[in-house]
Each structure stands twice: as structure tokens, then as C-alpha cells.
mmCIF file of C-alpha atoms in Angstrom:
data_model
loop_
_atom_site.group_PDB
_atom_site.id
_atom_site.type_symbol
_atom_site.label_atom_id
_atom_site.label_comp_id
_atom_site.label_asym_id
_atom_site.label_seq_id
_atom_site.Cartn_x
_atom_site.Cartn_y
_atom_site.Cartn_z
ATOM 1 C CA UNK L 74 44.692 -59.371 -45.495
ATOM 2 C CA UNK L 75 47.839 -59.882 -47.501
ATOM 3 C CA UNK L 76 49.583 -61.586 -44.591
ATOM 4 C CA UNK L 77 46.712 -64.006 -44.190
ATOM 5 C CA UNK L 78 46.788 -64.833 -47.882
ATOM 6 C CA UNK L 79 50.545 -65.498 -47.801
ATOM 7 C CA UNK L 80 50.175 -67.866 -44.862
ATOM 8 C CA UNK L 81 47.682 -69.933 -46.767
ATOM 9 C CA UNK L 82 50.441 -70.842 -49.259
ATOM 10 C CA UNK L 83 49.471 -68.311 -51.879
ATOM 11 C CA UNK L 84 46.468 -70.408 -52.765
ATOM 12 C CA UNK L 85 44.440 -67.411 -53.557
ATOM 13 C CA UNK L 86 44.945 -65.201 -56.589
ATOM 14 C CA UNK L 87 43.341 -62.095 -58.065
ATOM 15 C CA UNK L 88 41.977 -59.965 -55.192
ATOM 16 C CA UNK L 89 43.640 -60.040 -51.744
ATOM 17 C CA UNK L 90 41.397 -62.922 -50.778
ATOM 18 C CA UNK L 91 40.441 -63.855 -54.302
ATOM 19 C CA UNK L 92 39.061 -67.067 -55.457
ATOM 20 C CA UNK L 93 41.067 -70.233 -55.917
ATOM 21 C CA UNK L 94 41.985 -71.473 -59.340
ATOM 22 C CA UNK L 95 39.058 -73.144 -60.925
ATOM 23 C CA UNK L 96 36.442 -71.484 -58.644
ATOM 24 C CA UNK L 97 33.630 -69.479 -60.158
ATOM 25 C CA UNK L 98 30.706 -67.549 -58.795
ATOM 26 C CA UNK L 99 27.422 -69.298 -59.026
ATOM 27 C CA UNK L 100 24.192 -68.275 -57.421
ATOM 28 C CA UNK L 101 25.909 -65.427 -55.581
ATOM 29 C CA UNK L 102 28.547 -67.761 -53.975
ATOM 30 C CA UNK L 103 32.067 -68.810 -54.827
ATOM 31 C CA UNK L 104 32.457 -72.451 -55.662
ATOM 32 C CA UNK L 105 34.793 -74.847 -57.395
ATOM 33 C CA UNK L 106 34.137 -77.334 -60.134
ATOM 34 C CA UNK L 107 30.709 -75.964 -60.830
ATOM 35 C CA UNK L 108 29.598 -76.511 -57.236
ATOM 36 C CA UNK L 109 27.713 -73.429 -55.952
ATOM 37 C CA UNK L 110 28.780 -73.735 -52.267
ATOM 38 C CA UNK L 111 31.478 -72.102 -50.052
ATOM 39 C CA UNK L 112 34.635 -74.017 -49.456
ATOM 40 C CA UNK L 113 34.302 -75.774 -46.143
ATOM 41 C CA UNK L 114 36.073 -74.088 -43.169
ATOM 42 C CA UNK L 115 36.859 -70.830 -45.001
ATOM 43 C CA UNK L 116 35.625 -67.861 -42.814
ATOM 44 C CA UNK L 117 37.058 -65.129 -45.031
ATOM 45 C CA UNK L 118 34.636 -65.454 -47.875
ATOM 46 C CA UNK L 119 32.311 -62.333 -47.609
ATOM 47 C CA UNK L 120 28.567 -62.451 -47.920
ATOM 48 C CA UNK L 121 27.666 -59.818 -50.492
ATOM 49 C CA UNK L 122 23.843 -59.929 -50.153
ATOM 50 C CA UNK L 123 21.855 -56.610 -50.311
ATOM 51 C CA UNK L 124 19.480 -57.260 -47.374
ATOM 52 C CA UNK L 125 21.700 -55.868 -44.631
ATOM 53 C CA UNK L 126 22.534 -52.729 -46.626
ATOM 54 C CA UNK L 127 18.870 -51.996 -47.308
ATOM 55 C CA UNK L 128 17.971 -52.221 -43.578
ATOM 56 C CA UNK L 129 20.714 -49.781 -42.608
ATOM 57 C CA UNK L 130 19.620 -47.248 -45.171
ATOM 58 C CA UNK L 131 16.020 -47.545 -43.987
ATOM 59 C CA UNK L 132 17.040 -46.940 -40.387
ATOM 60 C CA UNK L 133 19.032 -43.857 -41.317
ATOM 61 C CA UNK L 134 16.131 -42.511 -43.331
ATOM 62 C CA UNK L 135 13.649 -43.065 -40.483
ATOM 63 C CA UNK L 136 15.974 -41.384 -37.995
ATOM 64 C CA UNK L 137 16.359 -38.399 -40.310
ATOM 65 C CA UNK L 138 12.600 -38.090 -40.746
ATOM 66 C CA UNK L 139 11.997 -38.333 -36.984
ATOM 67 C CA UNK L 140 14.657 -35.718 -36.285
ATOM 68 C CA UNK L 141 13.155 -33.373 -38.851
ATOM 69 C CA UNK L 142 9.687 -33.801 -37.347
ATOM 70 C CA UNK L 143 11.031 -33.083 -33.854
ATOM 71 C CA UNK L 144 12.791 -29.960 -35.063
ATOM 72 C CA UNK L 145 9.668 -28.733 -36.844
ATOM 73 C CA UNK L 146 7.476 -29.382 -33.804
ATOM 74 C CA UNK L 147 9.945 -27.628 -31.539
ATOM 75 C CA UNK L 148 9.986 -24.625 -33.844
ATOM 76 C CA UNK L 149 6.199 -24.513 -34.253
ATOM 77 C CA UNK L 150 4.875 -25.178 -30.722
ATOM 78 C CA UNK L 151 5.264 -22.289 -28.269
ATOM 79 C CA UNK L 152 3.894 -21.452 -24.824
ATOM 80 C CA UNK L 153 2.400 -18.126 -23.669
ATOM 81 C CA UNK L 154 2.398 -17.383 -19.926
ATOM 82 C CA UNK L 155 -0.627 -16.121 -18.018
ATOM 83 C CA UNK L 156 -0.922 -12.334 -18.187
ATOM 84 C CA UNK L 157 0.658 -12.157 -21.657
ATOM 85 C CA UNK L 158 -0.524 -12.041 -25.263
ATOM 86 C CA UNK L 159 1.412 -13.337 -28.277
ATOM 87 C CA UNK L 160 1.618 -11.213 -31.411
ATOM 88 C CA UNK L 161 2.740 -12.932 -34.632
ATOM 89 C CA UNK L 162 4.892 -11.757 -37.536
ATOM 90 C CA UNK L 163 4.899 -13.522 -40.896
ATOM 91 C CA UNK L 164 7.441 -12.294 -43.348
ATOM 92 C CA UNK L 165 7.861 -9.154 -41.224
ATOM 93 C CA UNK L 166 4.132 -8.326 -41.330
ATOM 94 C CA UNK L 167 2.160 -8.168 -38.082
ATOM 95 C CA UNK L 168 -0.763 -10.597 -38.018
ATOM 96 C CA UNK L 169 -4.099 -9.373 -36.691
ATOM 97 C CA UNK L 170 -4.880 -12.265 -34.345
ATOM 98 C CA UNK L 171 -2.980 -12.306 -31.025
ATOM 99 C CA UNK L 172 -3.072 -15.467 -28.900
ATOM 100 C CA UNK L 173 -3.775 -15.785 -25.205
ATOM 101 C CA UNK L 174 -2.044 -17.890 -22.537
ATOM 102 C CA UNK L 175 -1.358 -21.579 -23.267
ATOM 103 C CA UNK L 176 0.267 -23.694 -25.991
ATOM 104 C CA UNK L 177 -0.071 -22.639 -29.637
ATOM 105 C CA UNK L 178 1.217 -23.801 -33.048
ATOM 106 C CA UNK L 179 2.651 -21.641 -35.809
ATOM 107 C CA UNK L 180 4.444 -22.189 -39.109
ATOM 108 C CA UNK L 181 8.070 -22.874 -38.238
ATOM 109 C CA UNK L 182 10.789 -20.618 -39.655
ATOM 110 C CA UNK L 183 8.116 -18.543 -41.416
ATOM 111 C CA UNK L 184 6.071 -17.153 -38.528
ATOM 112 C CA UNK L 185 7.649 -15.622 -35.420
ATOM 113 C CA UNK L 186 6.028 -14.328 -32.244
ATOM 114 C CA UNK L 187 6.621 -11.832 -29.407
ATOM 115 C CA UNK L 188 5.092 -12.098 -25.960
ATOM 116 C CA UNK L 189 3.534 -8.846 -24.685
ATOM 117 C CA UNK L 190 2.705 -8.475 -20.973
ATOM 118 C CA UNK L 191 -0.800 -7.229 -20.134
ATOM 119 C CA UNK L 192 -0.510 -7.187 -16.335
ATOM 120 C CA UNK L 193 1.223 -4.671 -14.090
ATOM 121 C CA UNK L 194 4.869 -4.292 -15.007
ATOM 122 C CA UNK L 195 7.657 -2.027 -13.827
ATOM 123 C CA UNK L 196 9.997 -0.311 -16.276
ATOM 124 C CA UNK L 197 13.240 1.089 -14.861
ATOM 125 C CA UNK L 198 15.032 4.089 -16.329
ATOM 126 C CA UNK L 199 18.536 4.374 -14.887
ATOM 127 C CA UNK L 200 21.068 7.185 -14.602
ATOM 128 C CA UNK L 201 18.945 9.997 -16.032
ATOM 129 C CA UNK L 202 20.837 13.323 -16.379
ATOM 130 C CA UNK L 203 19.053 16.485 -15.342
ATOM 131 C CA UNK L 204 20.256 20.097 -15.590
ATOM 132 C CA UNK L 205 18.805 22.668 -13.179
ATOM 133 C CA UNK L 206 18.045 26.288 -13.998
ATOM 134 C CA UNK L 207 21.279 27.309 -12.241
ATOM 135 C CA UNK L 208 23.401 25.141 -14.528
ATOM 136 C CA UNK L 209 24.147 22.352 -12.046
ATOM 137 C CA UNK L 210 24.051 18.869 -13.595
ATOM 138 C CA UNK L 211 22.558 16.184 -11.393
ATOM 139 C CA UNK L 212 21.800 12.536 -12.057
ATOM 140 C CA UNK L 213 18.836 10.494 -10.939
ATOM 141 C CA UNK L 214 19.976 6.944 -10.311
ATOM 142 C CA UNK L 215 16.696 5.152 -11.019
ATOM 143 C CA UNK L 216 13.145 5.983 -12.066
ATOM 144 C CA UNK L 217 10.554 3.214 -11.832
ATOM 145 C CA UNK L 218 7.391 3.467 -13.928
ATOM 146 C CA UNK L 219 4.585 1.057 -13.026
ATOM 147 C CA UNK L 220 2.288 0.641 -16.031
ATOM 148 C CA UNK L 221 -0.302 -1.740 -17.452
ATOM 149 C CA UNK L 222 -1.353 -2.392 -21.037
ATOM 150 C CA UNK L 223 -4.981 -3.271 -21.763
ATOM 151 C CA UNK L 224 -5.358 -6.493 -23.830
ATOM 152 C CA UNK L 225 -7.679 -4.781 -26.301
ATOM 153 C CA UNK L 226 -4.982 -2.210 -27.125
ATOM 154 C CA UNK L 227 -2.120 -4.652 -27.716
ATOM 155 C CA UNK L 228 -2.486 -4.895 -31.507
ATOM 156 C CA UNK L 229 -2.727 -1.138 -32.144
ATOM 157 C CA UNK L 230 0.167 -0.229 -29.848
ATOM 158 C CA UNK L 231 2.443 -2.979 -31.199
ATOM 159 C CA UNK L 232 1.572 -1.997 -34.761
ATOM 160 C CA UNK L 233 2.369 1.663 -34.096
ATOM 161 C CA UNK L 234 5.307 1.346 -31.696
ATOM 162 C CA UNK L 235 6.487 -2.327 -32.061
ATOM 163 C CA UNK L 236 6.595 -4.842 -29.246
ATOM 164 C CA UNK L 237 9.194 -2.654 -27.511
ATOM 165 C CA UNK L 238 6.682 0.156 -27.145
ATOM 166 C CA UNK L 239 7.913 1.062 -23.666
ATOM 167 C CA UNK L 240 11.191 2.392 -25.056
ATOM 168 C CA UNK L 241 9.377 4.932 -27.193
ATOM 169 C CA UNK L 242 6.433 5.788 -24.978
ATOM 170 C CA UNK L 243 8.004 5.585 -21.512
ATOM 171 C CA UNK L 244 11.808 5.616 -21.501
ATOM 172 C CA UNK L 245 12.283 8.457 -23.974
ATOM 173 C CA UNK L 246 9.378 10.417 -22.526
ATOM 174 C CA UNK L 247 10.827 10.164 -19.013
ATOM 175 C CA UNK L 248 14.056 11.828 -20.138
ATOM 176 C CA UNK L 249 12.154 14.619 -21.868
ATOM 177 C CA UNK L 250 9.756 15.414 -19.027
ATOM 178 C CA UNK L 251 12.442 15.246 -16.341
ATOM 179 C CA UNK L 252 14.714 17.631 -18.224
ATOM 180 C CA UNK L 253 11.852 20.085 -18.640
ATOM 181 C CA UNK L 254 11.112 19.952 -14.913
ATOM 182 C CA UNK L 255 14.746 20.415 -13.865
ATOM 183 C CA UNK L 256 15.402 23.259 -16.293
ATOM 184 C CA UNK L 257 12.525 25.235 -14.788
ATOM 185 C CA UNK L 258 13.648 24.889 -11.138
ATOM 186 C CA UNK L 259 16.716 25.506 -9.028
ATOM 187 C CA UNK L 260 18.843 22.866 -7.332
ATOM 188 C CA UNK L 261 17.293 23.725 -3.971
ATOM 189 C CA UNK L 262 13.817 23.128 -5.369
ATOM 190 C CA UNK L 263 14.676 19.929 -7.245
ATOM 191 C CA UNK L 264 16.723 18.384 -4.454
ATOM 192 C CA UNK L 265 14.656 19.437 -1.424
ATOM 193 C CA UNK L 266 11.621 21.671 -1.778
ATOM 194 C CA UNK L 267 9.843 20.164 -4.813
ATOM 195 C CA UNK L 268 11.336 16.673 -4.782
ATOM 196 C CA UNK L 269 8.125 15.155 -3.421
ATOM 197 C CA UNK L 270 6.237 16.538 -6.446
ATOM 198 C CA UNK L 271 8.463 15.017 -9.154
ATOM 199 C CA UNK L 272 6.713 11.638 -9.027
ATOM 200 C CA UNK L 273 3.249 13.070 -9.499
ATOM 201 C CA UNK L 274 4.361 15.545 -12.174
ATOM 202 C CA UNK L 275 5.997 12.795 -14.235
ATOM 203 C CA UNK L 276 2.961 10.554 -13.881
ATOM 204 C CA UNK L 277 0.557 13.262 -15.026
ATOM 205 C CA UNK L 278 2.766 14.282 -17.966
ATOM 206 C CA UNK L 279 3.205 10.682 -19.152
ATOM 207 C CA UNK L 280 -0.474 9.837 -18.844
ATOM 208 C CA UNK L 281 -1.522 13.004 -20.646
ATOM 209 C CA UNK L 282 0.566 12.079 -23.703
ATOM 210 C CA UNK L 283 -0.368 8.386 -23.567
ATOM 211 C CA UNK L 284 -4.072 9.220 -23.643
ATOM 212 C CA UNK L 285 -3.450 10.746 -27.063
ATOM 213 C CA UNK L 286 -0.672 8.586 -28.490
ATOM 214 C CA UNK L 287 -1.432 5.155 -27.013
ATOM 215 C CA UNK L 288 -4.897 4.762 -25.478
ATOM 216 C CA UNK L 289 -4.994 1.641 -23.352
ATOM 217 C CA UNK L 290 -1.576 2.105 -21.738
ATOM 218 C CA UNK L 291 -2.048 3.334 -18.168
ATOM 219 C CA UNK L 292 0.584 4.701 -15.791
ATOM 220 C CA UNK L 293 -0.134 3.473 -12.270
ATOM 221 C CA UNK L 294 2.763 5.036 -10.364
ATOM 222 C CA UNK L 295 6.163 6.676 -10.784
ATOM 223 C CA UNK L 296 8.957 6.345 -8.218
ATOM 224 C CA UNK L 297 12.038 8.566 -8.356
ATOM 225 C CA UNK L 298 15.178 8.062 -6.280
ATOM 226 C CA UNK L 299 17.071 10.927 -4.676
ATOM 227 C CA UNK L 300 19.227 12.787 -7.233
ATOM 228 C CA UNK L 301 23.016 12.562 -7.153
ATOM 229 C CA UNK L 302 24.556 16.010 -6.800
ATOM 230 C CA UNK L 303 28.196 17.199 -6.760
ATOM 231 C CA UNK L 304 30.068 16.325 -3.565
ATOM 232 C CA UNK L 305 30.765 19.919 -2.491
ATOM 233 C CA UNK L 306 27.130 20.899 -2.894
ATOM 234 C CA UNK L 307 26.043 17.750 -1.102
ATOM 235 C CA UNK L 308 28.203 18.617 1.937
ATOM 236 C CA UNK L 309 26.693 22.101 2.050
ATOM 237 C CA UNK L 310 23.218 20.615 1.956
ATOM 238 C CA UNK L 311 24.149 18.207 4.728
ATOM 239 C CA UNK L 312 25.431 21.066 6.899
ATOM 240 C CA UNK L 313 22.276 23.017 6.191
ATOM 241 C CA UNK L 314 20.139 20.023 7.072
ATOM 242 C CA UNK L 315 22.146 19.546 10.269
ATOM 243 C CA UNK L 316 21.460 23.144 11.293
ATOM 244 C CA UNK L 317 17.807 22.721 10.445
ATOM 245 C CA UNK L 318 17.766 19.575 12.524
ATOM 246 C CA UNK L 319 19.267 21.424 15.490
ATOM 247 C CA UNK L 320 16.691 24.161 15.077
ATOM 248 C CA UNK L 321 13.911 21.610 14.929
ATOM 249 C CA UNK L 322 15.272 19.877 18.024
ATOM 250 C CA UNK L 323 15.370 23.191 19.911
ATOM 251 C CA UNK L 324 11.854 24.006 18.758
ATOM 252 C CA UNK L 325 10.668 20.586 19.825
ATOM 253 C CA UNK L 326 12.300 21.003 23.243
ATOM 254 C CA UNK L 327 10.583 24.354 23.613
ATOM 255 C CA UNK L 328 7.284 22.770 22.680
ATOM 256 C CA UNK L 329 7.914 20.019 25.221
ATOM 257 C CA UNK L 330 8.586 22.589 27.960
ATOM 258 C CA UNK L 331 5.485 24.526 26.963
ATOM 259 C CA UNK L 332 3.439 21.363 26.962
ATOM 260 C CA UNK L 333 4.750 20.418 30.390
ATOM 261 C CA UNK L 334 3.918 23.889 31.744
ATOM 262 C CA UNK L 335 0.511 23.708 30.112
ATOM 263 C CA UNK L 336 0.004 20.301 31.649
ATOM 264 C CA UNK L 337 0.919 21.600 35.108
ATOM 265 C CA UNK L 338 -1.388 24.577 34.663
ATOM 266 C CA UNK L 339 -4.241 22.370 33.558
ATOM 267 C CA UNK L 340 -3.521 20.066 36.455
ATOM 268 C CA UNK L 341 -3.674 22.995 38.914
ATOM 269 C CA UNK L 342 -6.857 24.284 37.283
ATOM 270 C CA UNK L 343 -8.422 20.864 37.474
ATOM 271 C CA UNK L 344 -7.419 20.550 41.138
ATOM 272 C CA UNK L 345 -8.829 24.010 41.930
ATOM 273 C CA UNK L 346 -12.026 23.220 40.058
ATOM 274 C CA UNK L 347 -12.246 19.996 41.980
ATOM 275 C CA UNK L 348 -11.888 21.826 45.316
ATOM 276 C CA UNK L 349 -14.401 24.472 44.220
ATOM 277 C CA UNK L 350 -16.875 21.853 43.123
ATOM 278 C CA UNK L 351 -16.464 19.993 46.407
ATOM 279 C CA UNK L 352 -16.975 23.236 48.357
ATOM 280 C CA UNK L 353 -19.991 24.075 46.240
ATOM 281 C CA UNK L 354 -21.460 20.660 46.840
ATOM 282 C CA UNK L 355 -20.873 20.985 50.581
ATOM 283 C CA UNK L 356 -22.396 24.481 50.595
ATOM 284 C CA UNK L 357 -25.414 23.246 48.705
ATOM 285 C CA UNK L 358 -25.655 20.384 51.149
ATOM 286 C CA UNK L 359 -25.628 22.780 54.118
ATOM 287 C CA UNK L 360 -28.167 25.049 52.429
ATOM 288 C CA UNK L 361 -30.413 22.092 51.831
ATOM 289 C CA UNK L 362 -29.994 21.038 55.445
ATOM 290 C CA UNK L 363 -30.913 24.534 56.649
ATOM 291 C CA UNK L 364 -33.856 24.706 54.312
ATOM 292 C CA UNK L 365 -34.974 21.346 55.573
ATOM 293 C CA UNK L 366 -34.649 22.527 59.178
ATOM 294 C CA UNK L 367 -36.535 25.719 58.294
ATOM 295 C CA UNK L 368 -39.337 23.768 56.701
ATOM 296 C CA UNK L 369 -39.491 21.455 59.682
ATOM 297 C CA UNK L 370 -39.620 24.479 62.020
ATOM 298 C CA UNK L 371 -42.335 26.100 59.916
ATOM 299 C CA UNK L 372 -44.318 22.898 59.974
ATOM 300 C CA UNK L 373 -43.880 22.604 63.743
ATOM 301 C CA UNK L 374 -44.838 26.281 64.259
ATOM 302 C CA UNK L 375 -47.873 25.886 62.058
ATOM 303 C CA UNK L 376 -48.880 22.788 63.979
ATOM 304 C CA UNK L 377 -48.344 24.534 67.320
ATOM 305 C CA UNK L 378 -50.272 27.601 66.151
ATOM 306 C CA UNK L 379 -53.090 25.418 64.979
ATOM 307 C CA UNK L 380 -53.187 23.626 68.319
ATOM 308 C CA UNK L 381 -53.118 26.881 70.303
ATOM 309 C CA UNK L 382 -55.742 28.425 68.087
ATOM 310 C CA UNK L 383 -57.965 25.434 68.495
ATOM 311 C CA UNK L 384 -57.422 25.553 72.242
ATOM 312 C CA UNK L 385 -58.168 29.298 72.384
ATOM 313 C CA UNK L 386 -61.257 28.842 70.266
ATOM 314 C CA UNK L 387 -62.432 26.159 72.630
ATOM 315 C CA UNK L 388 -61.836 28.336 75.691
ATOM 316 C CA UNK L 389 -63.519 31.278 73.995
ATOM 317 C CA UNK L 390 -66.475 29.173 73.150
ATOM 318 C CA UNK L 391 -66.686 27.893 76.748
ATOM 319 C CA UNK L 392 -66.373 31.391 78.176
ATOM 320 C CA UNK L 393 -68.925 32.741 75.772
ATOM 321 C CA UNK L 394 -71.321 30.048 76.784
ATOM 322 C CA UNK L 395 -70.655 30.791 80.404
ATOM 323 C CA UNK L 396 -71.220 34.502 79.889
ATOM 324 C CA UNK L 397 -74.422 33.852 78.085
ATOM 325 C CA UNK L 398 -75.640 31.738 80.947
ATOM 326 C CA UNK L 399 -74.879 34.575 83.451
ATOM 327 C CA UNK L 400 -76.814 37.358 81.798
ATOM 328 C CA UNK L 401 -78.410 38.320 85.148
ATOM 329 C CA UNK L 402 -75.076 39.311 86.675
ATOM 330 C CA UNK L 403 -74.293 42.992 86.790
ATOM 331 C CA UNK L 404 -72.150 44.380 84.112
ATOM 332 C CA UNK L 405 -69.567 45.707 86.505
ATOM 333 C CA UNK L 406 -69.235 42.477 88.357
ATOM 334 C CA UNK L 407 -68.975 40.524 85.129
ATOM 335 C CA UNK L 408 -66.321 42.887 83.784
ATOM 336 C CA UNK L 409 -64.218 42.550 86.904
ATOM 337 C CA UNK L 410 -64.662 38.833 86.903
ATOM 338 C CA UNK L 411 -63.624 38.540 83.251
ATOM 339 C CA UNK L 412 -60.550 40.687 83.777
ATOM 340 C CA UNK L 413 -59.524 38.705 86.795
ATOM 341 C CA UNK L 414 -59.769 35.539 84.797
ATOM 342 C CA UNK L 415 -57.616 37.087 82.073
ATOM 343 C CA UNK L 416 -54.964 37.932 84.698
ATOM 344 C CA UNK L 417 -55.225 34.744 86.690
ATOM 345 C CA UNK L 418 -52.455 32.892 84.803
ATOM 346 C CA UNK L 419 -49.384 35.172 84.897
ATOM 347 C CA UNK L 420 -46.749 32.432 84.455
ATOM 348 C CA UNK L 421 -48.467 30.130 82.021
ATOM 349 C CA UNK L 422 -50.305 32.449 79.701
ATOM 350 C CA UNK L 423 -49.240 33.289 76.233
ATOM 351 C CA UNK L 424 -49.748 36.190 73.936
ATOM 352 C CA UNK L 425 -52.668 34.455 72.326
ATOM 353 C CA UNK L 426 -54.266 33.768 75.699
ATOM 354 C CA UNK L 427 -53.746 37.363 76.880
ATOM 355 C CA UNK L 428 -55.293 38.654 73.733
ATOM 356 C CA UNK L 429 -58.150 36.204 74.095
ATOM 357 C CA UNK L 430 -59.048 37.165 77.683
ATOM 358 C CA UNK L 431 -58.615 40.859 76.974
ATOM 359 C CA UNK L 432 -61.110 40.517 74.149
ATOM 360 C CA UNK L 433 -63.485 38.780 76.508
ATOM 361 C CA UNK L 434 -63.151 41.533 79.082
ATOM 362 C CA UNK L 435 -63.522 44.251 76.484
ATOM 363 C CA UNK L 436 -66.591 42.612 75.049
ATOM 364 C CA UNK L 437 -68.055 42.336 78.507
ATOM 365 C CA UNK L 438 -67.602 45.993 79.468
ATOM 366 C CA UNK L 439 -66.955 48.086 76.419
ATOM 367 C CA UNK L 440 -68.301 51.229 78.019
ATOM 368 C CA UNK L 441 -66.075 51.121 81.096
ATOM 369 C CA UNK L 442 -62.560 52.518 80.683
ATOM 370 C CA UNK L 443 -61.362 50.999 83.906
ATOM 371 C CA UNK L 444 -62.109 47.562 82.539
ATOM 372 C CA UNK L 445 -59.372 47.881 79.931
ATOM 373 C CA UNK L 446 -56.264 45.858 80.869
#
């Protein structure tokens, strides 16, 4: 500014770009000779009006108010996910009205909230030490506890055990119950024999205490990983398991051989039973054939006997009629005649016919011995 003033021939005095001699301020402007206008062509004369300054201050104030409102809204509006409940603290005191899922508003910087899950959740307890009854220290890498908190029990449990209730009711309890179990059993039992029971024992122990201390918190499942044991002991267990595996393989091979032999035996038995059944069926078939032939023969014999009997009856009837018609003939002559008739068919007679004619002769001469055949 000083350089500019010097170039103008030191016309200005007072301030760096002061007013010329004889100029005075009138009506808010610098003028000369009582004229209240700017000197023509002078761009360095500042406009000192208050309008522009007032607008800038207003803009700054509005921006500050808007920023404050945004900050307050950001601090007061919060979102709760599905499956959670929000518990509120005001001045460190727990409020009695939890909020469900969705957007909610609270007093910023005065009220705080914690989100508590009410669906299934898994708590992990890692690297849990465990001392057996024999004094061997083992470590369980991870224990997973699947639990669920009922919505109606959120307020009471948070009030009694804070929003981090799982640390008190689950994590610490897991350490206690697992140490009690290990101290009552040997390494062999913990690592092999009773390992499959650890999950259920922990679940029952936790749930038993929770039913008293925190009703509404349910243990769904407990999963325990295989314990870490000292390397030397682990190698011994591996060798022992290898020997057991060999023994099991040998036993399985023996069972396979026995099963194969049993299969062959059953196969032979089935084949023999098949042959016996076939023979039995054939025998029954032959017996039925013979019985059928026998019945046919009996039927034929009965038919033949009936025919012969009918024929003999007819001949007897004819002879009887003939004898009746010859009553005048002498008895001796009739007897001889009857006997001759009975003997007249030596090649064609049958037992029935012989019997028939003998009866005729005997009836004709019963008193004569020589008439008997």
C-alpha cells in the first residue's frame, strides 16, 4: 500500500491511503470541497458499510446451529437390530423400559444404551486350564456355550449382573465346573474314557445354577475341544491307541472270517434244505399219483364187482325161474343137471360164477352128498 501511495506523488496523507487535503467524510463517503462523492477513477477507496459484515456473521451462526443440531441428532438417534433389546442408563442408573428393534431417540450425552442379544448366541471360553487328580495339568483350547436369554428376563439379569452378564454367569462358571470335574478324575478318564461326558456335565451344572441365579437364561449346548496334554504323555496315548487299533483290526478280521464261514454254512444249509424240499415235493407228488391210481383201481374194481354181481343176480334169477318151471323133474336128475351147468364153463368162469352155480346145485339137492362139487 505504501508503494502505491508513493507512486501517486504523495498526494495522500494520514493513513496509508488516507484522504487528500481538503477531503472530508460526508454521508459515509470521502469527498472534497463538501461534495459527498468518491473521487472519480480512484479504486482504492474502501466501502465501509455494515451490510456485508452482518450477512457473514449470520451465515456463520446458521452453520453453527445446523452443525449442533446434526451432532445432537446423531447422538440421540440409535438403531437396535432384530433379536436384540436396548437397555438405557441415565446418570449411571438403569432405566426400567428396554426398547425393541428399530430406531429410537434418547437424550444425547445424558442417556446411554447397551444392546443385549435375545436370540441364540455362542460364547467362547478359550485356553481353560484343568488339573487332573494325578497332578497333570492339561489345557482345553476352546469351550463353546450356546445360550439364549429370554426377553422378559433382560432387565433383571442386566440389573443384577450388568450387560456383560455372560462373563459372570458363563465364563467364570465354566472355569469352576471344569476344574471340579478334572480334579475328580484321572488323565485317562478326562482325555479318553469320560471325555464324551464333559459336554453334558458342564451343561447340566451351568443350567442348575442359572435356574437359581438367573432364571430366563437357558443353556442350549456345550461343545468342548480335545484337551492339550504334555507331549510325552500324548505320544504314549498315541502308541496305546495304535495298539488298540491293531487289536480292533484283528478282531474285525476275525469277525469277517467268522461271518464268511457263517455265510458259507448258511448257504450250504439253504442248499440242503432246498434239495430236501424238492425231494419232499417229488415224494408227495409220487404218493399222490399212487393214491390217485389206487383210487382209480378201487373205483374200477367196484364197478367191475357191481357189473359181475348184477350179471350173477340176473343168471341166478333166470336159473331160479327155470328151476321153478321144472318142478316135475326128479330131484336127482335136476341135481345132476345143475351141477353140470355149474361145471360147463371151465375156462370162462370166475369165482363168483363157481360160487353161484354151486349154490344152485346145493339148493337143488341138499340131501345128496354126491351132488356137492
